[in-house]
Tab-separated table of C-alpha atoms in Angstrom:
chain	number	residue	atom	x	y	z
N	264	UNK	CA	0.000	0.000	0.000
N	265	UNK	CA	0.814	2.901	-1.044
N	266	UNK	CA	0.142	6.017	1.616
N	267	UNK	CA	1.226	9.780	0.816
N	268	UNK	CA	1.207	12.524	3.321
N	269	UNK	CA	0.807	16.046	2.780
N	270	UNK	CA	2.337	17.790	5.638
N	271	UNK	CA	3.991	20.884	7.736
N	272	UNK	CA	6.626	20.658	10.319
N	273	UNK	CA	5.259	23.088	12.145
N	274	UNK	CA	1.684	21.814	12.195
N	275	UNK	CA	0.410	19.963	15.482
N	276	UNK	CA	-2.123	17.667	14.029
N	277	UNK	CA	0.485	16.843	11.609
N	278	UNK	CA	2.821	15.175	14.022
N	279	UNK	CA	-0.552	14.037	15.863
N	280	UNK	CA	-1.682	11.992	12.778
N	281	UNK	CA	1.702	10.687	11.565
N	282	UNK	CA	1.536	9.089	15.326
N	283	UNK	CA	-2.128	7.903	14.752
N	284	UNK	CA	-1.338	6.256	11.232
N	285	UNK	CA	2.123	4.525	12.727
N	286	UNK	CA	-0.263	3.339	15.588
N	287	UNK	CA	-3.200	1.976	13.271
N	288	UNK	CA	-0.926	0.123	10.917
N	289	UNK	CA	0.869	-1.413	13.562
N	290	UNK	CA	-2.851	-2.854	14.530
N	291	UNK	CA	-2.912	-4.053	10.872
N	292	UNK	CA	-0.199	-6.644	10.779
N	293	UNK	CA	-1.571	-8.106	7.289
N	294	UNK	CA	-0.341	-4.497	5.840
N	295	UNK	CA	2.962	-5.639	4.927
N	296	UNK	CA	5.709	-2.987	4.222
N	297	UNK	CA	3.455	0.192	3.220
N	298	UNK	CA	5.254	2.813	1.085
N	299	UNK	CA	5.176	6.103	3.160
N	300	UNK	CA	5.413	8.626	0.724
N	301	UNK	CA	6.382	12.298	2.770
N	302	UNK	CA	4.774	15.690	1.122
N	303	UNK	CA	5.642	19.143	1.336
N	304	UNK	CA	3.329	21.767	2.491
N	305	UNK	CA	3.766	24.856	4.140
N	306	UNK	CA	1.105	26.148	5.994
N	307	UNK	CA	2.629	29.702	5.788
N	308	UNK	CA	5.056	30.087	3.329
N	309	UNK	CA	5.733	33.954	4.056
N	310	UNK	CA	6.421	32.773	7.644
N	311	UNK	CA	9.244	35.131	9.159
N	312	UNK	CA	12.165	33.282	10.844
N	313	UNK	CA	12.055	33.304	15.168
N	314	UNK	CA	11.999	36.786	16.520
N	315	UNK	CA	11.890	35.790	19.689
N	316	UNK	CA	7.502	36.404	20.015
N	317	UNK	CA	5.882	33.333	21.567
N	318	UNK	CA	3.423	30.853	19.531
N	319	UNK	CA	0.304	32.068	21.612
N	320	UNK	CA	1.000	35.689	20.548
N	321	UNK	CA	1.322	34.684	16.868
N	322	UNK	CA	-1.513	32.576	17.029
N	323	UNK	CA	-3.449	35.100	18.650
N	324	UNK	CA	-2.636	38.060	16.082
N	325	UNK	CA	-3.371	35.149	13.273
N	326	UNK	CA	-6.988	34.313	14.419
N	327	UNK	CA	-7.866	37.375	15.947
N	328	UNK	CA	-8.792	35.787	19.213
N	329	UNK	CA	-6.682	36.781	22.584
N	330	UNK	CA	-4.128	35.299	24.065
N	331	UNK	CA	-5.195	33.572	26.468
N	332	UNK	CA	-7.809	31.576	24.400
N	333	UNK	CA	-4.841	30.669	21.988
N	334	UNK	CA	-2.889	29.086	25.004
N	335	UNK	CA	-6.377	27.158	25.972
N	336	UNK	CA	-6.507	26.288	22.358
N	337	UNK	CA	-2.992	24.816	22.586
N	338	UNK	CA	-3.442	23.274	25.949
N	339	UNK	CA	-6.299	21.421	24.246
N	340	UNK	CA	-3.997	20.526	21.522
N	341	UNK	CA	-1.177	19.341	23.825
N	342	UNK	CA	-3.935	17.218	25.942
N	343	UNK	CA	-4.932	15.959	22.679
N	344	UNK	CA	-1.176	14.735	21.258
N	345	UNK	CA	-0.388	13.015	25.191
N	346	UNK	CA	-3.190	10.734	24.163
N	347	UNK	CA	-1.562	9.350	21.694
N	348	UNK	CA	2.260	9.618	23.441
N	349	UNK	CA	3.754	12.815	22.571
N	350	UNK	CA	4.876	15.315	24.959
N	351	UNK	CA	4.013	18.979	23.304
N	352	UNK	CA	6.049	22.176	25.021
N	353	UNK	CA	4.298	25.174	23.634
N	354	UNK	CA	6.366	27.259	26.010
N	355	UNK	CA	9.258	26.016	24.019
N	356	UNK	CA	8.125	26.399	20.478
N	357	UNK	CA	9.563	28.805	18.169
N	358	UNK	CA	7.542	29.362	15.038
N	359	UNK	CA	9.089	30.403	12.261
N	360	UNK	CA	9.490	29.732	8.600
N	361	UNK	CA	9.501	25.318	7.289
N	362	UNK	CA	11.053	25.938	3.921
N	363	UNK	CA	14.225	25.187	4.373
N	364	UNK	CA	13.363	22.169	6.570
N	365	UNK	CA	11.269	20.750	3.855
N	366	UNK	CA	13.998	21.285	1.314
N	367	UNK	CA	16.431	18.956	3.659
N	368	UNK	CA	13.752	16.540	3.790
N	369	UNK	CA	13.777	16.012	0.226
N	370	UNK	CA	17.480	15.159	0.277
N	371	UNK	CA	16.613	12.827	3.088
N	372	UNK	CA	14.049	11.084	1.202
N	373	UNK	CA	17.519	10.474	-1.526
N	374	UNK	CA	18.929	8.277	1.756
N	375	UNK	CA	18.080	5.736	3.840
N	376	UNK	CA	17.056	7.760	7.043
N	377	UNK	CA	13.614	9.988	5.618
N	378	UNK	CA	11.749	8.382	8.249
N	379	UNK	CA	14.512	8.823	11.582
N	380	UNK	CA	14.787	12.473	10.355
N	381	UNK	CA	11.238	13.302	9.778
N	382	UNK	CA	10.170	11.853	13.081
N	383	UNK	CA	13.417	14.048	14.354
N	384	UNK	CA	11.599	17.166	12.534
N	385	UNK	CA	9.005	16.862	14.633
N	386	UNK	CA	10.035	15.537	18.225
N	387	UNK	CA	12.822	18.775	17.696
N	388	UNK	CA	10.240	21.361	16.828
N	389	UNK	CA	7.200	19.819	19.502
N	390	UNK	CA	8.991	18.656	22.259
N	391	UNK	CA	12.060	19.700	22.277
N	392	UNK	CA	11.460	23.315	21.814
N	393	UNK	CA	14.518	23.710	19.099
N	394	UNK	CA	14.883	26.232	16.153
N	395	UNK	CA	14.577	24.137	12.748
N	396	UNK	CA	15.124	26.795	10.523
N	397	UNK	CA	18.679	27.834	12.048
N	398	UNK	CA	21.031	25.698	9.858
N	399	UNK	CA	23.663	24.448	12.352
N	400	UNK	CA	19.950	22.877	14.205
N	401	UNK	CA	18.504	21.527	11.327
N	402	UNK	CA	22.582	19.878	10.636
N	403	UNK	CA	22.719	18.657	13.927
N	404	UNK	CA	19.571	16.694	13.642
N	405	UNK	CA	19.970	15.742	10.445
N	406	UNK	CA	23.455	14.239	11.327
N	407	UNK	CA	21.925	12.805	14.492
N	408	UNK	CA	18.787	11.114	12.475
N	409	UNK	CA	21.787	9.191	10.261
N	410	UNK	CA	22.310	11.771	7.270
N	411	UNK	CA	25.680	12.717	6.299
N	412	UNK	CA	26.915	15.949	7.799
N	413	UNK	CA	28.965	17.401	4.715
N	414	UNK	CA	26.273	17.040	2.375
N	415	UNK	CA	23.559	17.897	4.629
N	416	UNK	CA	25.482	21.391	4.841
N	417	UNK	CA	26.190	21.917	1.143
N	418	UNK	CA	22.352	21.340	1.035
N	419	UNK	CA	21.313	24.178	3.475
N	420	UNK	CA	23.962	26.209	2.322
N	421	UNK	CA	22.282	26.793	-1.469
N	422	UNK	CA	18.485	27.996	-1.337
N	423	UNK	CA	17.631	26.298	-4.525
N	424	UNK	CA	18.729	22.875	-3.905
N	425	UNK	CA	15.697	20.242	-3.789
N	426	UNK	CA	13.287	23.808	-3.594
N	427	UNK	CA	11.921	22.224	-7.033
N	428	UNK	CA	10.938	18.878	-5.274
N	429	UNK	CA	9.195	21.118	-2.541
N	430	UNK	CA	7.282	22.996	-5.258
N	431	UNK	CA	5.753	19.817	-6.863
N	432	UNK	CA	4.353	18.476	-3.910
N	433	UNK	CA	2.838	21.855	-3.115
N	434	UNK	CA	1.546	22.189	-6.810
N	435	UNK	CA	0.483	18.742	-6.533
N	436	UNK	CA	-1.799	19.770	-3.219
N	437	UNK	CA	-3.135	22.342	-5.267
N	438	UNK	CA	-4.225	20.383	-7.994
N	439	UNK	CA	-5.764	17.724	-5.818
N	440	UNK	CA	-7.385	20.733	-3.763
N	441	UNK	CA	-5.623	19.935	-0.608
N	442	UNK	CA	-5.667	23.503	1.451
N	443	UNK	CA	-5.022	21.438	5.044
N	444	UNK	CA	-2.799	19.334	6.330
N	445	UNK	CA	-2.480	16.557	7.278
N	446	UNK	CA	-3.492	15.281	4.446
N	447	UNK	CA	-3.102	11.456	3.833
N	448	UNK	CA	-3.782	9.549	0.079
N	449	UNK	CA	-4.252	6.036	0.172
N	450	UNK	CA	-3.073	4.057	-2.824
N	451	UNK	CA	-4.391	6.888	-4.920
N	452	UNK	CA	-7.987	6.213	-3.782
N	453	UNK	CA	-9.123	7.300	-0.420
N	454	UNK	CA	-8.055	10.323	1.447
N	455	UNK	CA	-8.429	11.184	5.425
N	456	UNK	CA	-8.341	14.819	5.874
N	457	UNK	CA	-6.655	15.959	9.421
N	458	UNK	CA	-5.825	13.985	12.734
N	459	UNK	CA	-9.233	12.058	12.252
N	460	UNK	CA	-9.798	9.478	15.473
N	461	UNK	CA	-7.744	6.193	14.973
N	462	UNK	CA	-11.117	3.768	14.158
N	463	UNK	CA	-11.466	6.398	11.459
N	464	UNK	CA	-7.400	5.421	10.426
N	465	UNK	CA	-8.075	1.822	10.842
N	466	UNK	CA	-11.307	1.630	9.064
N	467	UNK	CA	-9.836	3.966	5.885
N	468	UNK	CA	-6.848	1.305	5.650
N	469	UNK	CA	-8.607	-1.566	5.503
N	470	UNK	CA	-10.889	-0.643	3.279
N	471	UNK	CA	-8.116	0.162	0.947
N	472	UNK	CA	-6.500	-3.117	1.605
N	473	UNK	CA	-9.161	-4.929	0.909
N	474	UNK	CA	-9.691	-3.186	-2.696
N	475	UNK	CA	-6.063	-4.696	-3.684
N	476	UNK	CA	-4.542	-3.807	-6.758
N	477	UNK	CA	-6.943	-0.832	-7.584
N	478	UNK	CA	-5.687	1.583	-10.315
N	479	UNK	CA	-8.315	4.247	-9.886
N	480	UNK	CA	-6.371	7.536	-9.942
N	481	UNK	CA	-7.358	9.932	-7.325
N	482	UNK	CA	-8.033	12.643	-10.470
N	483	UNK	CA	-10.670	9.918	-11.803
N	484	UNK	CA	-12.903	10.094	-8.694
N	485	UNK	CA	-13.588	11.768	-5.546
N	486	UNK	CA	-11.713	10.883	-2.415
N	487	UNK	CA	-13.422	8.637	0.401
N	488	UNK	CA	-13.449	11.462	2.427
N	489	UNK	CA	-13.367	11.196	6.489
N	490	UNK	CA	-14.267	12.907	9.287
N	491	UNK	CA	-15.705	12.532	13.119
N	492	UNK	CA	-18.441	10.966	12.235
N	493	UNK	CA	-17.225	8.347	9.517
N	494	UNK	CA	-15.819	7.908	6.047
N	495	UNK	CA	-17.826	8.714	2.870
N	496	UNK	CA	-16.782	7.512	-0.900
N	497	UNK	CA	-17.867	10.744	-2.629
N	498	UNK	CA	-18.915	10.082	-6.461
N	499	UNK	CA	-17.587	12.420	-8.897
């Protein structure tokens, strides 16, 4: 099976559904070997580098609402990523700008560690309160994820190197009509829209599975799309 995932490093529900997919395959031991397929998408892509202003006051000028319902909103968020075993420190996060994190991606999907330094992304940016656009970070946890150091530099050194690769999978998001993330394709079929619940994962997945070798292509019909309440196989 084939699974692609539209996604931003500096999304919450992003790193919350990556963790609910990983924990509703491994319920699904006849899904042998699924090809993970990691897409860019940047939430914000005019996103300043860290200045230093916490998340809650960027949130809060983003969605007009005050501060102090953006840090219930993320307290809500952190309650919800503990349930499934991650350990959110908004007080730590930096926000800034993902570009140049999803470009090292790319050259980290050309290796053998993409997974060990996407997960890394993540657990740096969520838990760990570090700055993954500052380049000696983003080297030190690519080189710690696996990835070779020299060419992990000469990639962050030169703006344009894998920025195509980036581009695609954005134009590719926007051709699909993806405008949210996380956004998850399955086999080119079925889609799950955000960090649905995990029966929502688990149903979604088998139903793929048991379709086998289906060629539909998602431009040739609607998504089975999912949310709270259920999936839904939308006709086109």
């Amino acid at each position: 099976m084939k699974i692609e995932i539209w996604s931003d490093f500096l999304c919450p529900f992003c790193y919350i559904g990556k963790r609910k997919l990983e924990m509703a395959l491994a319920q699904l031991p006849f899904i042998k070997d699924p090809e993970i397929v990691y897409k860019s998408f940047e939430l914000n892509p005019e996103a300043s580098l860290f200045n230093g202003t916490k998340i809650e006051v960027e949130l809060a000028a983003k969605y007009g609402m005050s501060i102090d319902q953006a840090r219930q909103n993320n307290q809500q968020i952190k309650q919800v990523a503990a349930e499934v075993g991650l350990a959110f420190d908004f007080e730590a996060m930096k926000p800034t700008n993902s570009l140049a994190a999803h470009r090292l991606a790319k050259y980290a999907k050309t290796t053998a560690f993409e997974t060990e330094f996407v997960e890394a992304l993540y657990q740096a940016y969520f838990e760990e309160g570090q700055l993954i656009s500052d380049a000696e970070v983003l080297s030190a946890i690519a080189v710690e994820a696996g990835l070779d150091k020299v060419a992990v530099q000469e990639v962050l050194a030169d703006d344009s190197r894998y920025l195509a690769e980036v581009r695609q999978d954005e134009n590719e998001a926007y051709q699909f009509g993806i405008s949210s993330v996380p956004y998850f394709v399955l086999d080119q079929k079925f889609a799950i829209q955000g960090a649905q619940p995990m029966e929502i994962f688990i149903k979604a997945l088998t139903d793929v599975w048991a379709e086998g070798n289906a060629t539909d292509s998602i431009q040739q019909q609607s998504d089975m799309m999912c949310d709270e309440t259920g999936c839904e196989i939308k006709k086109s």
